[in-house]
Amino acid sequence: MKTSVSPDTFPPRGHEAKRVSIVEAAASVFCREGFAGANIDLISAEAGVSRQTVYNHHGDKERLFIAVVRDLTERCNAGIFATIATFPDQPVDLEADLIGFAVRLNRNCICSRDGKFLRKLIQAEGERYPELFAEWLEQGPGRTLPAIAARFARLAHGGHLAIDDPDVAARQFLGLVNAELQTTFMLGGTPREEDVLRSATNGVRTFLRAFGARRNVAVGERHPVLAEA
Amino acid sequence: MKTSVSPDTFPPRGHEAKRVSIVEAAASVFCREGFAGANIDLISAEAGVSRQTVYNHHGDKERLFIAVVRDLTERCNAGIFATIATFPDQPVDLEADLIGFAVRLNRNCICSRDGKFLRKLIQAEGERYPELFAEWLEQGPGRTLPAIAARFARLAHGGHLAIDDPDVAARQFLGLVNAELQTTFMLGGTPREEDVLRSATNGVRTFLRAFGARRNVAVGERHPVLAEA
DNA sequence: GACGATTTAGACAAGGCTGTCTAAATTTGT
DNA sequence: ACAAATTTAGACAGCCTTGTCTAAATCGTC
């Protein structure tokens, strides 16, 4: 018997494939019905697996739930960091580049299936599992927000933006580019691509009105323009 | 027997008092446990009432849930409109006045007990009751957002702000002043008063950097709004 | 104090769910 | 093709929950 955490075969087959499909089905059902409303029979049916197999893999409902949250957190984090890697450090057209970044962030991380599921589970069950979601807070926002802030700090340092507090600016950036999607998110919906683009465009424009390095530079300020390595 | 929707006596006594305490207890339990996890025995105990009384008043669990959402929507709307009435139409110190407005909005409407309950119920059960929450969308954001936008439009018309699209500006204002409270909201927590103030202050400052009717503000300069009155 | 309306405690049936168990069937590695 | 590991279907006990019912107690009002 192989322990098989391994990427020997992709997509995974047999035993491991079942584990994956169980966690995926469970994510969907927990998200749709909540922890209490979720039903193991429904999860196993949706996973195409017998109920006993669910118990064989995960022990009980609560441990399955925890596995689901950990899995979603991990995958969402990976998506966010991959997207942060596309942040425009040497912007050509700052407005267009930031809009692109905001749209990618939305599409790949916030509106994605995993993102939606994780968001809903945190909102619905966060208070019941304080340790679990403290872990999420630490691994998620606790690492991604500073990473985004660091990118804005670098843009500011390069003279492309006039930012005092990069951490606040990062949070405000996210608040702005999602400003028009709030009610859709509240209701658990997925905004249309065109709405994501509009919200990002309006948000970035406002962000740049507030933080864009202006032509008439104040006293002691480094001259912004394009020159850097 | 009195039909008694009336404000004959306040606080209500007898029959009506029980109806109120049932709905309040139900709001608390539904919010904490979700619809499926909520337990009528627990609700009746928390309301200080027998289980049969709950059924006498509301029929069944689902109708009780709907009554709770309607009640919360109504009370939250009342709170928001009361707060909108304090919007600074003739600002003395625009920054301070907008910060005050944002803080009141948070304290009275968003962080209030009712606000928190309603938010959580919408997030958790919104997809299961589309008509009910379409109603909420219409009565809530559908009326409050335009009301706030109208106030910003008036400030713009009076030359206090430079706003193109008041509707977008209103949504961005809300996104900005809540930018630093997002994760706390996600987890169902109530932010500390000092965090509300800090987020509002930073948010309003950024908002005014973007939309303040400016006298040539340059990068490092402090905002002009302060010196008035 | 008396009357009708309301509330209460408790029992109850019907149904759903979790988690366990078994024995048979199937898959996997060699 | 064989043997071990895994999966399956189904039955099952135990528990919890909803919603109903009843008879007694309490409340509110005249």
Coordinates of C-alpha atoms (C1' of nucleotides) in Angstrom, one line a residue:
Chain A
M1 CA 0.0 0.0 0.0
K2 CA 1.2 3.4 -1.0
T3 CA 0.9 6.3 1.4
S4 CA 0.2 8.3 -1.7
V5 CA 0.1 12.0 -0.7
S6 CA 2.1 12.0 -3.9
P7 CA 1.6 13.6 -7.3
D8 CA 2.5 10.2 -8.8
T9 CA -0.6 10.4 -10.9
F10 CA -2.7 13.4 -11.9
P11 CA -5.6 13.6 -11.7
P12 CA -5.5 11.3 -8.7
R13 CA -7.0 7.9 -9.1
G14 CA -8.7 5.4 -6.8
H15 CA -8.5 6.1 -3.1
E16 CA -7.1 9.6 -3.4
A17 CA -9.6 10.6 -6.1
K18 CA -12.4 9.7 -3.7
R19 CA -11.0 11.8 -0.9
V20 CA -10.9 14.7 -3.2
S21 CA -14.4 14.3 -4.6
I22 CA -15.7 13.9 -1.0
V23 CA -14.1 17.1 0.1
E24 CA -15.4 18.9 -2.9
A25 CA -18.9 17.7 -2.6
A26 CA -18.8 18.5 1.1
A27 CA -17.7 22.0 0.4
S28 CA -20.6 22.5 -1.9
V29 CA -23.2 21.0 0.4
F30 CA -21.9 22.7 3.6
C31 CA -21.9 26.0 1.7
R32 CA -25.4 25.5 0.4
E33 CA -27.1 24.1 3.6
G34 CA -24.8 25.2 6.4
F35 CA -23.2 22.8 8.9
A36 CA -26.3 21.7 10.7
G37 CA -28.4 21.4 7.5
A38 CA -25.8 19.4 5.6
N39 CA -26.6 15.8 5.3
I40 CA -24.0 13.1 4.9
D41 CA -26.2 11.1 2.6
L42 CA -26.4 14.1 0.3
I43 CA -22.7 14.6 0.4
S44 CA -21.9 11.0 -0.4
A45 CA -24.4 11.0 -3.2
E46 CA -23.0 14.2 -4.7
A47 CA -19.5 12.8 -4.4
G48 CA -20.6 9.6 -6.1
V49 CA -19.5 7.5 -3.2
S50 CA -21.2 5.4 -0.5
R51 CA -21.9 6.9 2.9
Q52 CA -19.5 4.5 4.6
T53 CA -16.6 5.7 2.4
V54 CA -17.2 9.2 3.7
Y55 CA -16.9 7.9 7.3
N56 CA -13.8 5.8 6.3
H57 CA -12.0 8.9 5.0
H58 CA -13.0 11.5 7.5
G59 CA -14.3 10.0 10.7
D60 CA -17.2 12.2 11.4
K61 CA -19.1 15.3 10.2
E62 CA -17.1 17.8 12.2
R63 CA -13.8 16.5 11.1
L64 CA -15.0 16.5 7.5
F65 CA -16.0 20.1 8.0
I66 CA -12.6 21.1 9.3
A67 CA -10.9 19.3 6.4
V68 CA -13.1 21.2 4.0
V69 CA -12.2 24.6 5.5
R70 CA -8.5 23.8 5.6
D71 CA -8.6 22.7 2.0
L72 CA -10.5 25.8 0.9
T73 CA -8.1 28.1 2.8
E74 CA -5.1 26.5 1.2
R75 CA -6.4 26.6 -2.3
C76 CA -7.7 30.2 -2.0
N77 CA -4.4 31.3 -0.6
A78 CA -2.5 29.7 -3.4
G79 CA -4.8 31.5 -5.9
I80 CA -4.3 34.9 -4.1
F81 CA -0.6 34.6 -4.0
A82 CA -0.5 33.6 -7.6
T83 CA -2.5 36.6 -8.5
I84 CA -0.4 38.9 -6.3
A85 CA 2.6 37.8 -8.4
T86 CA 0.9 39.6 -11.3
F87 CA 0.8 42.9 -9.5
P88 CA 2.2 45.7 -11.7
D89 CA 5.5 46.5 -10.1
Q90 CA 6.7 48.4 -13.3
P91 CA 3.4 49.8 -14.5
V92 CA 3.1 50.9 -18.1
D93 CA -0.3 52.3 -17.7
L94 CA -0.9 52.4 -14.0
E95 CA -4.7 52.7 -14.2
A96 CA -5.1 49.9 -16.7
D97 CA -2.6 47.7 -14.8
L98 CA -4.3 48.2 -11.5
I99 CA -7.7 47.5 -13.0
G100 CA -6.4 44.3 -14.5
F101 CA -5.0 43.3 -11.2
A102 CA -8.3 44.0 -9.4
V103 CA -10.2 42.0 -12.0
R104 CA -7.9 39.0 -11.7
L105 CA -8.2 39.2 -8.0
N106 CA -11.9 39.0 -8.2
R107 CA -12.2 36.4 -10.9
N108 CA -9.5 34.1 -9.5
C109 CA -9.9 34.4 -5.8
I110 CA -13.1 36.2 -4.6
C111 CA -15.7 35.1 -7.1
S112 CA -14.2 31.7 -7.7
R113 CA -16.0 28.6 -6.5
D114 CA -13.6 28.1 -3.7
G115 CA -13.6 31.7 -2.7
K116 CA -17.3 31.9 -2.5
F117 CA -17.5 28.7 -0.5
L118 CA -14.9 29.8 1.9
R119 CA -16.4 33.2 2.4
K120 CA -19.8 31.7 3.1
L121 CA -18.5 29.1 5.6
I122 CA -16.6 31.7 7.5
Q123 CA -19.5 34.0 7.7
A124 CA -21.9 31.2 8.7
E125 CA -19.8 29.1 11.0
G126 CA -17.0 31.4 12.1
E127 CA -18.3 32.0 15.5
R128 CA -18.7 28.3 16.2
Y129 CA -15.1 27.3 15.4
P130 CA -13.0 30.1 16.8
E131 CA -9.6 28.3 16.6
L132 CA -10.2 27.1 13.1
F133 CA -11.0 30.5 11.8
A134 CA -8.3 32.2 13.8
E135 CA -6.1 29.8 11.8
W136 CA -7.8 31.1 8.6
L137 CA -7.3 34.7 9.6
E138 CA -3.6 34.1 10.2
Q139 CA -3.0 32.1 7.1
G140 CA -5.3 34.1 4.9
P141 CA -5.7 37.9 5.4
G142 CA -2.8 37.8 7.8
R143 CA -0.4 36.9 5.0
T144 CA -2.1 38.2 1.9
L145 CA -2.9 41.7 3.1
P146 CA 0.7 42.5 4.0
A147 CA 1.8 41.0 0.7
I148 CA -0.5 43.4 -1.2
A149 CA 0.5 46.3 1.1
A150 CA 4.2 45.6 0.2
R151 CA 3.4 45.9 -3.5
F152 CA 1.7 49.2 -3.0
A153 CA 4.6 50.4 -0.8
R154 CA 6.9 49.5 -3.7
L155 CA 4.8 51.5 -6.2
A156 CA 4.9 54.4 -3.7
H157 CA 8.7 54.1 -3.3
G158 CA 9.0 54.1 -7.1
G159 CA 7.1 57.4 -7.2
H160 CA 4.1 56.0 -8.9
L161 CA 1.8 56.6 -5.9
A162 CA 1.6 58.9 -2.9
I163 CA 0.8 56.6 -0.1
D164 CA 1.4 57.2 3.6
D165 CA 0.3 53.9 5.1
P166 CA 0.5 51.0 2.6
D167 CA -1.5 48.7 4.9
V168 CA -4.5 51.1 5.0
A169 CA -4.1 51.8 1.3
A170 CA -4.2 48.1 0.5
R171 CA -7.4 47.6 2.5
Q172 CA -9.0 50.7 0.9
F173 CA -8.0 49.5 -2.5
L174 CA -9.9 46.3 -1.9
G175 CA -12.9 48.2 -0.5
L176 CA -13.0 50.4 -3.5
V177 CA -12.7 47.9 -6.2
N178 CA -15.4 45.7 -4.6
A179 CA -17.6 48.7 -3.7
E180 CA -20.3 47.9 -6.3
L181 CA -20.4 44.2 -5.7
Q182 CA -21.2 44.2 -2.0
T183 CA -24.9 43.4 -2.1
T184 CA -24.3 40.6 -4.7
F185 CA -21.7 39.1 -2.3
M186 CA -24.0 39.4 0.6
L187 CA -26.6 37.3 -1.1
G188 CA -24.1 34.7 -2.1
G189 CA -24.3 35.5 -5.8
T190 CA -21.6 35.7 -8.4
P191 CA -21.4 39.1 -10.1
R192 CA -21.3 39.3 -13.9
E193 CA -17.9 39.8 -15.5
E194 CA -19.0 43.2 -16.7
D195 CA -20.0 44.3 -13.2
V196 CA -16.7 43.2 -11.9
L197 CA -14.9 45.3 -14.6
R198 CA -17.1 48.3 -13.9
S199 CA -16.6 48.2 -10.2
A200 CA -12.8 47.7 -10.6
T201 CA -12.6 50.6 -13.1
N202 CA -14.5 53.0 -10.9
G203 CA -12.6 51.9 -7.8
V204 CA -9.2 52.2 -9.4
R205 CA -10.1 55.7 -10.7
T206 CA -11.1 56.9 -7.3
F207 CA -8.0 55.2 -5.8
L208 CA -5.8 57.1 -8.2
R209 CA -7.6 60.4 -7.6
A210 CA -6.7 59.9 -3.9
F211 CA -3.2 58.4 -4.2
G212 CA -2.0 59.1 -7.7
A213 CA 1.4 60.8 -7.7
R214 CA 0.5 64.3 -9.1
R215 CA 2.6 66.3 -11.5
N216 CA 3.0 69.3 -9.2
V217 CA 5.0 67.6 -6.5
A218 CA 5.1 69.0 -3.0
V219 CA 8.1 70.2 -1.2
G220 CA 10.7 67.6 -0.5
E221 CA 8.9 65.0 -2.5
R222 CA 11.0 62.9 -4.9
H223 CA 10.1 63.5 -8.5
P224 CA 7.9 60.6 -9.5
V225 CA 8.3 60.0 -13.2
L226 CA 9.2 56.8 -14.9
A227 CA 12.9 56.3 -14.3
E228 CA 13.8 53.2 -12.3
A229 CA 15.4 49.9 -12.7
Chain B
M1 CA -59.8 41.1 23.0
K2 CA -57.8 43.9 21.6
T3 CA -56.2 43.5 18.1
S4 CA -53.4 45.6 19.5
V5 CA -51.0 46.4 16.8
S6 CA -51.3 49.7 18.7
P7 CA -48.9 51.7 20.8
D8 CA -51.5 51.7 23.6
T9 CA -49.0 50.6 26.1
F10 CA -45.2 50.8 25.9
P11 CA -43.4 48.6 26.5
P12 CA -46.0 46.1 25.3
R13 CA -47.5 43.9 27.9
G14 CA -49.0 40.4 27.9
H15 CA -49.8 38.8 24.6
E16 CA -47.9 41.4 22.5
A17 CA -44.9 41.4 24.8
K18 CA -44.5 37.6 24.2
R19 CA -44.7 38.1 20.5
V20 CA -41.9 40.6 20.7
S21 CA -39.7 38.5 23.0
I22 CA -40.2 35.4 20.8
V23 CA -39.1 37.3 17.6
E24 CA -36.1 38.7 19.4
A25 CA -35.0 35.4 20.8
A26 CA -35.6 33.7 17.5
A27 CA -33.4 36.4 15.8
S28 CA -30.6 35.6 18.2
V29 CA -30.9 31.9 17.9
F30 CA -31.3 31.8 14.1
C31 CA -28.3 34.1 13.8
R32 CA -26.2 32.0 16.1
E33 CA -27.2 28.5 14.9
G34 CA -28.5 29.0 11.4
F35 CA -32.0 28.1 10.2
A36 CA -31.4 24.3 10.3
G37 CA -29.5 24.4 13.5
A38 CA -32.0 26.6 15.4
N39 CA -34.1 24.7 17.8
I40 CA -37.6 25.8 18.8
D41 CA -37.1 24.6 22.4
L42 CA -34.0 26.8 22.6
I43 CA -35.9 29.8 21.2
S44 CA -38.8 29.4 23.6
A45 CA -36.5 29.0 26.5
E46 CA -34.5 32.1 25.5
A47 CA -37.8 34.0 25.1
G48 CA -39.0 32.8 28.5
V49 CA -42.0 31.2 26.9
S50 CA -43.4 27.7 26.4
R51 CA -42.8 26.0 23.1
Q52 CA -46.6 25.9 22.5
T53 CA -46.7 29.7 22.7
V54 CA -44.2 29.9 19.9
Y55 CA -46.4 27.8 17.7
N56 CA -49.5 29.7 18.7
H57 CA -48.0 33.0 17.6
H58 CA -46.1 32.0 14.5
G59 CA -47.4 28.7 13.2
D60 CA -44.2 27.0 12.2
K61 CA -40.4 27.4 12.0
E62 CA -40.3 28.8 8.5
R63 CA -43.0 31.4 9.2
L64 CA -41.2 32.4 12.3
F65 CA -38.0 32.8 10.3
I66 CA -39.8 35.0 7.8
A67 CA -41.2 37.1 10.6
V68 CA -37.8 37.6 12.0
V69 CA -36.3 38.7 8.8
R70 CA -39.1 41.2 8.1
D71 CA -38.8 42.6 11.6
L72 CA -35.1 43.0 11.3
T73 CA -35.3 44.6 7.9
E74 CA -37.9 47.1 9.1
R75 CA -35.9 48.1 12.2
C76 CA -32.6 48.3 10.4
N77 CA -34.2 50.5 7.7
A78 CA -35.6 52.8 10.3
G79 CA -32.2 53.1 11.9
I80 CA -30.5 53.8 8.6
F81 CA -33.0 56.5 7.6
A82 CA -32.8 58.1 11.0
T83 CA -29.0 58.2 10.6
I84 CA -29.2 59.5 7.0
A85 CA -31.2 62.4 8.4
T86 CA -28.0 63.5 10.3
F87 CA -26.0 63.7 7.1
P88 CA -24.1 67.0 7.0
D89 CA -25.9 69.0 4.3
Q90 CA -24.3 72.3 5.4
P91 CA -21.0 71.0 6.6
V92 CA -19.0 73.1 9.0
D93 CA -15.9 70.9 9.0
L94 CA -16.5 68.5 6.1
E95 CA -14.0 65.9 7.2
A96 CA -15.1 65.8 10.8
D97 CA -18.8 65.9 9.8
L98 CA -18.4 63.0 7.3
I99 CA -16.4 61.0 9.9
G100 CA -19.2 61.6 12.4
F101 CA -21.8 60.4 9.9
A102 CA -19.8 57.3 9.1
V103 CA -19.3 56.4 12.7
R104 CA -23.0 56.9 13.4
L105 CA -23.9 54.7 10.5
N106 CA -21.7 52.0 11.8
R107 CA -22.7 52.2 15.4
N108 CA -26.5 52.5 14.8
C109 CA -27.0 50.4 11.8
I110 CA -24.2 48.1 10.8
C111 CA -22.7 47.1 14.2
S112 CA -26.0 47.2 16.0
R113 CA -27.5 44.0 17.3
D114 CA -30.2 44.1 14.6
G115 CA -27.7 45.0 11.9
K116 CA -25.4 42.1 12.7
F117 CA -28.3 39.6 12.9
L118 CA -29.8 40.7 9.6
R119 CA -26.4 40.6 7.8
K120 CA -25.7 37.1 9.0
L121 CA -29.2 35.8 8.1
I122 CA -28.9 37.2 4.7
Q123 CA -25.5 35.8 4.1
A124 CA -26.4 32.4 5.5
E125 CA -29.9 31.9 4.1
G126 CA -30.2 34.4 1.3
E127 CA -30.0 31.7 -1.4
R128 CA -32.7 29.6 0.2
Y129 CA -35.3 32.3 0.3
P130 CA -34.9 34.3 -2.9
E131 CA -38.2 36.2 -2.7
L132 CA -37.8 37.1 0.9
F133 CA -34.4 38.6 0.3
A134 CA -35.3 40.2 -3.0
E135 CA -37.8 42.0 -0.8
W136 CA -35.0 43.0 1.6
L137 CA -32.9 44.2 -1.3
E138 CA -35.7 46.4 -2.5
Q139 CA -36.6 47.8 0.8
G140 CA -33.1 48.0 2.2
P141 CA -30.2 48.9 -0.1
G142 CA -32.7 49.7 -2.9
R143 CA -33.9 52.7 -0.9
T144 CA -31.0 53.6 1.4
L145 CA -28.3 53.7 -1.2
P146 CA -30.1 56.2 -3.4
A147 CA -30.9 58.3 -0.3
I148 CA -27.2 58.5 0.6
A149 CA -26.3 59.2 -3.0
A150 CA -28.8 62.1 -3.0
R151 CA -27.1 63.6 0.0
F152 CA -23.7 63.4 -1.7
A153 CA -25.2 64.9 -4.8
R154 CA -26.4 67.8 -2.8
L155 CA -22.9 68.3 -1.3
A156 CA -21.5 68.3 -4.8
H157 CA -24.1 70.7 -6.0
G158 CA -23.2 73.0 -3.1
G159 CA -19.5 72.9 -4.3
H160 CA -18.3 70.9 -1.3
L161 CA -17.4 67.9 -3.3
A162 CA -16.3 67.1 -6.9
I163 CA -18.4 64.1 -7.7
D164 CA -19.4 62.8 -11.1
D165 CA -21.6 59.8 -10.2
P166 CA -23.2 60.2 -6.8
D167 CA -24.4 56.6 -6.8
V168 CA -20.9 55.2 -7.3
A169 CA -19.5 57.7 -4.8
A170 CA -22.0 56.6 -2.2
R171 CA -21.0 53.0 -2.6
Q172 CA -17.3 53.9 -2.5
F173 CA -17.8 55.9 0.6
L174 CA -19.3 52.9 2.3
G175 CA -16.5 50.7 1.0
L176 CA -13.8 53.1 2.3
V177 CA -15.1 53.8 5.7
N178 CA -15.6 50.1 6.4
A179 CA -12.4 49.0 4.7
E180 CA -10.6 48.1 7.9
L181 CA -13.5 46.3 9.4
Q182 CA -14.0 43.7 6.7
T183 CA -12.4 40.7 8.4
T184 CA -14.1 41.4 11.7
F185 CA -17.5 41.5 9.9
M186 CA -16.7 38.3 8.1
L187 CA -16.2 36.5 11.3
G188 CA -19.4 37.9 12.8
G189 CA -17.6 40.0 15.3
T190 CA -18.3 43.6 16.5
P191 CA -15.4 45.9 16.0
R192 CA -14.2 48.1 18.9
E193 CA -15.4 51.7 18.9
E194 CA -11.8 52.9 18.4
D195 CA -11.4 50.7 15.3
V196 CA -14.6 52.0 13.8
L197 CA -13.4 55.5 14.4
R198 CA -10.0 54.8 12.8
S199 CA -11.5 53.1 9.8
A200 CA -13.9 56.0 9.3
T201 CA -11.2 58.6 9.7
N202 CA -8.9 56.9 7.2
G203 CA -11.8 56.2 4.8
V204 CA -13.1 59.8 4.9
R205 CA -9.6 61.2 4.4
T206 CA -9.1 59.1 1.3
F207 CA -12.6 59.9 0.1
L208 CA -11.8 63.6 0.4
R209 CA -8.5 63.2 -1.3
A210 CA -10.4 61.8 -4.3
F211 CA -13.5 63.9 -4.2
G212 CA -12.7 67.0 -2.1
A213 CA -13.4 70.2 -4.0
R214 CA -9.8 71.1 -4.1
R215 CA -7.6 74.1 -4.2
N216 CA -4.6 72.4 -6.0
V217 CA -3.7 69.9 -3.5
A218 CA -0.3 68.4 -4.0
V219 CA 1.2 65.2 -2.8
G220 CA 2.5 65.5 0.7
E221 CA 0.2 68.4 1.7
R222 CA -2.4 68.1 4.4
H223 CA -6.0 68.5 3.4
P224 CA -7.5 72.0 3.3
V225 CA -10.9 71.1 4.8
L226 CA -9.7 71.6 8.4
A227 CA -9.7 75.4 8.5
E228 CA -13.3 76.5 8.5
A229 CA -16.1 77.5 10.8
Chain C
dG1 C1' -64.4 37.7 42.2
dA2 C1' -65.6 35.7 37.8
dC3 C1' -65.1 35.0 33.0
dG4 C1' -62.8 34.2 28.7
dA5 C1' -58.5 34.2 26.6
dT6 C1' -53.9 32.9 26.9
dT7 C1' -50.2 30.2 28.5
dT8 C1' -48.0 26.2 30.4
dA9 C1' -46.0 21.5 31.0
dG10 C1' -45.8 17.3 29.4
dA11 C1' -46.7 13.5 26.6
dC12 C1' -46.8 11.9 22.0
dA13 C1' -46.2 10.2 16.9
dA14 C1' -43.7 10.7 12.8
dG15 C1' -39.7 11.5 10.7
dG16 C1' -34.8 12.6 10.0
dC17 C1' -30.0 12.2 10.9
dT18 C1' -25.6 10.3 12.6
dG19 C1' -22.5 6.9 13.2
dT20 C1' -21.8 1.6 13.4
dC21 C1' -21.9 -2.9 11.6
dT22 C1' -22.0 -6.7 8.3
dA23 C1' -21.2 -9.4 4.3
dA24 C1' -20.6 -9.1 -0.4
dA25 C1' -18.6 -6.9 -4.4
dT26 C1' -15.0 -4.4 -6.5
dT27 C1' -10.6 -2.3 -7.3
dT28 C1' -5.5 -2.2 -6.9
dG29 C1' -0.8 -3.8 -6.9
dT30 C1' 2.1 -7.5 -8.2
Chain D
dA1 C1' -4.5 -14.3 -11.8
dC2 C1' -4.1 -13.6 -6.8
dA3 C1' -4.3 -11.4 -2.5
dA4 C1' -5.0 -7.4 0.1
dA5 C1' -7.2 -3.2 0.5
dT6 C1' -11.1 -0.6 -0.4
dT7 C1' -15.8 0.3 -1.5
dT8 C1' -20.6 -0.8 -1.4
dA9 C1' -25.6 -1.5 0.0
dG10 C1' -28.4 -2.1 3.4
dA11 C1' -29.9 -2.6 8.0
dC12 C1' -29.8 -0.8 12.5
dA13 C1' -29.9 1.6 17.2
dG14 C1' -30.0 5.8 19.4
dC15 C1' -30.9 10.4 19.4
dC16 C1' -32.9 14.7 18.3
dT17 C1' -36.5 17.7 16.3
dT18 C1' -40.9 19.3 14.7
dG19 C1' -45.5 19.9 15.3
dT20 C1' -49.9 18.3 17.7
dC21 C1' -52.7 17.4 21.6
dT22 C1' -54.6 17.7 26.3
dA23 C1' -55.7 19.3 30.8
dA24 C1' -54.4 22.3 34.2
dA25 C1' -52.8 26.9 35.6
dT26 C1' -52.5 31.8 34.9
dC27 C1' -53.6 36.3 33.2
dG28 C1' -56.4 40.4 32.1
dT29 C1' -60.5 42.7 32.3
dC30 C1' -65.1 43.8 33.8

